[in-house]
Amino acid sequence: MATQTIVDVKSKIRDIKDFPKEGIIFRDITTALKDAETLRVIVDYLCDQFKDEKIDYIAGIESRGFILGMPMAYKMGIGFVPVRKPNKLPAATYSQEYSLEYGTDKIEIHQDAFPQGANVLVVDDLLATGGTAEAACKLVKKAGANLVGTAFLIELTALNGREKLVDSPKNVSMLQY
């Protein structure tokens, strides 16, 4: 059984100043992920937040949502569906555009990702402005599934990304900065 606390997990996140550009503090989760107990605490915490929800699939957002979403899906005994950047999925897709501070980007999901009415949890490592997470939630609905909620390791609260997740019934972040 893991004995680490949320404070211990937060202490494993490395801050990289001025990355990817000046004025940004990048929250590097690789230092937490490489420690087996810390990884277990993260996955267990996020899964526990949804233990009373009926979830059929996790939709992990590229790329670090894959890292957290896969072990969560395994632990929960459910399927995993990747939400990818454009032109990475081989079959027919739904696309959703979202705004960035310097333009727009897009993510995609296979059109047959979920059976109609499936219950889906969207997972990513970080909630910042909320644009990518909001787009992923829209894709889940576009694919005919029910959005159960969103789960993040880190939330940058000053950027108010949670405000964009109004269609999500439950939004969880383990660590707030």
Short mmCIF file of C-alpha atoms in Angstrom, two decimals:
data_model
loop_
_atom_site.label_atom_id
_atom_site.label_comp_id
_atom_site.label_asym_id
_atom_site.label_seq_id
_atom_site.Cartn_x
_atom_site.Cartn_y
_atom_site.Cartn_z
CA MET A 1 0.00 0.00 0.00
CA ALA A 2 1.35 3.41 -0.93
CA THR A 3 2.18 5.68 1.97
CA GLN A 4 2.93 8.88 0.07
CA THR A 5 0.70 11.92 0.40
CA ILE A 6 -0.35 14.50 -2.14
CA VAL A 7 2.33 16.81 -0.70
CA ASP A 8 4.94 14.10 -1.38
CA VAL A 9 3.73 13.76 -4.96
CA LYS A 10 3.87 17.53 -5.48
CA SER A 11 7.46 17.55 -4.24
CA LYS A 12 8.36 15.08 -7.03
CA ILE A 13 7.24 17.48 -9.79
CA ARG A 14 10.21 19.39 -11.20
CA ASP A 15 9.77 23.06 -12.15
CA ILE A 16 11.61 24.15 -15.29
CA LYS A 17 11.74 27.95 -15.57
CA ASP A 18 11.42 29.64 -18.96
CA PHE A 19 10.37 26.48 -20.82
CA PRO A 20 9.16 26.29 -23.53
CA LYS A 21 9.48 30.08 -23.57
CA GLU A 22 10.46 32.87 -21.24
CA GLY A 23 8.05 33.52 -18.39
CA ILE A 24 6.63 29.98 -18.34
CA ILE A 25 7.22 27.55 -15.49
CA PHE A 26 6.93 24.06 -16.98
CA ARG A 27 5.70 21.38 -14.55
CA ASP A 28 7.84 18.37 -15.48
CA ILE A 29 6.05 15.20 -14.37
CA THR A 30 8.79 12.83 -15.57
CA THR A 31 10.48 13.10 -12.19
CA ALA A 32 7.30 11.83 -10.52
CA LEU A 33 6.54 9.15 -13.11
CA LYS A 34 9.95 7.49 -12.83
CA ASP A 35 9.31 6.68 -9.18
CA ALA A 36 7.15 3.53 -8.98
CA GLU A 37 5.46 4.43 -5.70
CA THR A 38 4.68 7.98 -6.82
CA LEU A 39 3.21 6.71 -10.08
CA ARG A 40 1.07 4.25 -8.12
CA VAL A 41 -0.14 7.03 -5.78
CA ILE A 42 -1.09 9.23 -8.74
CA VAL A 43 -3.00 6.50 -10.57
CA ASP A 44 -4.71 5.28 -7.38
CA TYR A 45 -5.75 8.81 -6.40
CA LEU A 46 -7.25 9.65 -9.79
CA CYS A 47 -9.05 6.30 -10.02
CA ASP A 48 -10.41 6.64 -6.47
CA GLN A 49 -12.04 9.97 -7.34
CA PHE A 50 -14.30 8.14 -9.82
CA LYS A 51 -14.84 4.84 -7.99
CA ASP A 52 -18.56 5.54 -7.59
CA GLU A 53 -19.09 6.46 -11.25
CA LYS A 54 -20.02 4.05 -14.04
CA ILE A 55 -17.20 4.41 -16.55
CA ASP A 56 -16.73 2.29 -19.67
CA TYR A 57 -13.74 4.03 -21.28
CA ILE A 58 -10.96 6.47 -20.60
CA ALA A 59 -10.18 8.93 -23.39
CA GLY A 60 -6.54 9.98 -22.94
CA ILE A 61 -5.36 13.20 -24.56
CA GLU A 62 -2.08 13.03 -26.49
CA SER A 63 0.48 12.58 -25.23
CA ARG A 64 0.76 12.65 -21.48
CA GLY A 65 -2.90 11.77 -21.09
CA PHE A 66 -1.81 8.42 -22.56
CA ILE A 67 0.73 8.00 -19.76
CA LEU A 68 -1.87 8.45 -17.02
CA GLY A 69 -4.94 7.15 -18.83
CA MET A 70 -3.56 3.72 -19.72
CA PRO A 71 -2.73 2.58 -16.17
CA MET A 72 -6.01 4.08 -14.95
CA ALA A 73 -7.95 2.10 -17.56
CA TYR A 74 -6.05 -1.06 -16.62
CA LYS A 75 -6.73 -0.56 -12.90
CA MET A 76 -10.41 0.17 -13.55
CA GLY A 77 -10.79 -2.78 -15.93
CA ILE A 78 -12.07 -0.62 -18.78
CA GLY A 79 -11.02 0.33 -22.31
CA PHE A 80 -8.69 3.12 -23.36
CA VAL A 81 -9.22 5.40 -26.37
CA PRO A 82 -6.54 7.81 -27.59
CA VAL A 83 -7.42 11.41 -28.44
CA ARG A 84 -4.76 12.37 -30.98
CA LYS A 85 -3.29 15.25 -32.87
CA PRO A 86 -4.44 15.53 -36.52
CA ASN A 87 -3.60 12.82 -39.03
CA LYS A 88 -2.40 10.27 -36.46
CA LEU A 89 -5.43 7.97 -36.47
CA PRO A 90 -5.87 5.56 -39.41
CA ALA A 91 -9.67 5.26 -39.63
CA ALA A 92 -12.46 7.85 -40.02
CA THR A 93 -12.29 10.52 -37.33
CA TYR A 94 -14.19 13.33 -35.70
CA SER A 95 -12.15 16.52 -35.31
CA GLN A 96 -12.47 19.37 -32.88
CA GLU A 97 -10.65 22.67 -33.21
CA TYR A 98 -9.69 24.72 -30.16
CA SER A 99 -8.04 28.08 -29.52
CA LEU A 100 -4.47 28.66 -28.43
CA GLU A 101 -2.95 31.97 -27.40
CA TYR A 102 -1.32 32.18 -30.83
CA GLY A 103 -3.92 30.54 -33.09
CA THR A 104 -5.83 27.28 -33.22
CA ASP A 105 -5.09 23.57 -33.09
CA LYS A 106 -7.13 20.42 -33.50
CA ILE A 107 -7.52 16.98 -31.93
CA GLU A 108 -9.24 13.88 -33.29
CA ILE A 109 -10.89 10.66 -32.20
CA HIS A 110 -12.00 7.65 -34.20
CA GLN A 111 -15.67 7.81 -35.16
CA ASP A 112 -16.14 4.28 -33.85
CA ALA A 113 -14.23 4.92 -30.60
CA PHE A 114 -17.20 4.16 -28.33
CA PRO A 115 -20.51 2.37 -28.54
CA GLN A 116 -23.45 4.79 -28.42
CA GLY A 117 -24.18 5.81 -24.82
CA ALA A 118 -20.86 4.62 -23.37
CA ASN A 119 -19.67 6.47 -20.27
CA VAL A 120 -16.30 8.16 -20.78
CA LEU A 121 -13.75 9.84 -18.52
CA VAL A 122 -11.32 12.28 -20.20
CA VAL A 123 -7.78 12.19 -18.77
CA ASP A 124 -4.76 14.44 -19.25
CA ASP A 125 -1.72 15.39 -17.21
CA LEU A 126 -2.39 19.13 -17.02
CA LEU A 127 -5.33 21.52 -17.07
CA ALA A 128 -4.16 25.00 -18.05
CA THR A 129 -6.48 27.20 -20.15
CA GLY A 130 -8.88 24.30 -20.73
CA GLY A 131 -8.96 24.48 -24.52
CA THR A 132 -7.67 20.97 -25.20
CA ALA A 133 -9.76 19.38 -22.46
CA GLU A 134 -12.89 21.18 -23.64
CA ALA A 135 -12.23 19.96 -27.20
CA ALA A 136 -11.77 16.38 -25.97
CA CYS A 137 -15.06 16.57 -24.06
CA LYS A 138 -16.81 17.78 -27.22
CA LEU A 139 -15.30 14.89 -29.18
CA VAL A 140 -16.62 12.37 -26.65
CA LYS A 141 -20.12 13.76 -27.13
CA LYS A 142 -19.70 13.99 -30.92
CA ALA A 143 -18.85 10.28 -30.89
CA GLY A 144 -22.17 9.54 -29.17
CA ALA A 145 -20.84 8.84 -25.68
CA ASN A 146 -21.70 10.30 -22.29
CA LEU A 147 -19.09 12.46 -20.59
CA VAL A 148 -18.65 11.33 -16.97
CA GLY A 149 -15.91 13.82 -16.11
CA THR A 150 -12.31 14.88 -16.47
CA ALA A 151 -9.20 13.96 -14.46
CA PHE A 152 -5.86 15.75 -14.37
CA LEU A 153 -2.68 15.32 -12.38
CA ILE A 154 -2.05 19.10 -12.33
CA GLU A 155 -4.30 22.14 -12.58
CA LEU A 156 -2.90 25.63 -13.09
CA THR A 157 -5.73 27.38 -11.25
CA ALA A 158 -4.76 30.94 -12.22
CA LEU A 159 -5.51 30.12 -15.88
CA ASN A 160 -9.16 29.25 -15.09
CA GLY A 161 -9.29 26.23 -17.41
CA ARG A 162 -12.00 24.61 -15.29
CA GLU A 163 -14.40 27.33 -16.44
CA LYS A 164 -14.36 25.82 -19.95
CA LEU A 165 -15.45 22.41 -18.64
CA VAL A 166 -19.06 23.39 -17.95
CA ASP A 167 -20.39 20.34 -19.81
CA SER A 168 -18.39 17.97 -17.60
CA PRO A 169 -20.29 16.71 -14.55
CA LYS A 170 -17.13 16.12 -12.46
CA ASN A 171 -13.67 17.65 -12.80
CA VAL A 172 -10.80 16.41 -10.64
CA SER A 173 -7.20 17.53 -10.35
CA MET A 174 -4.75 15.99 -7.88
CA LEU A 175 -2.36 18.96 -7.62
CA GLN A 176 -3.13 22.67 -7.89
CA TYR A 177 -0.57 25.35 -8.67
#
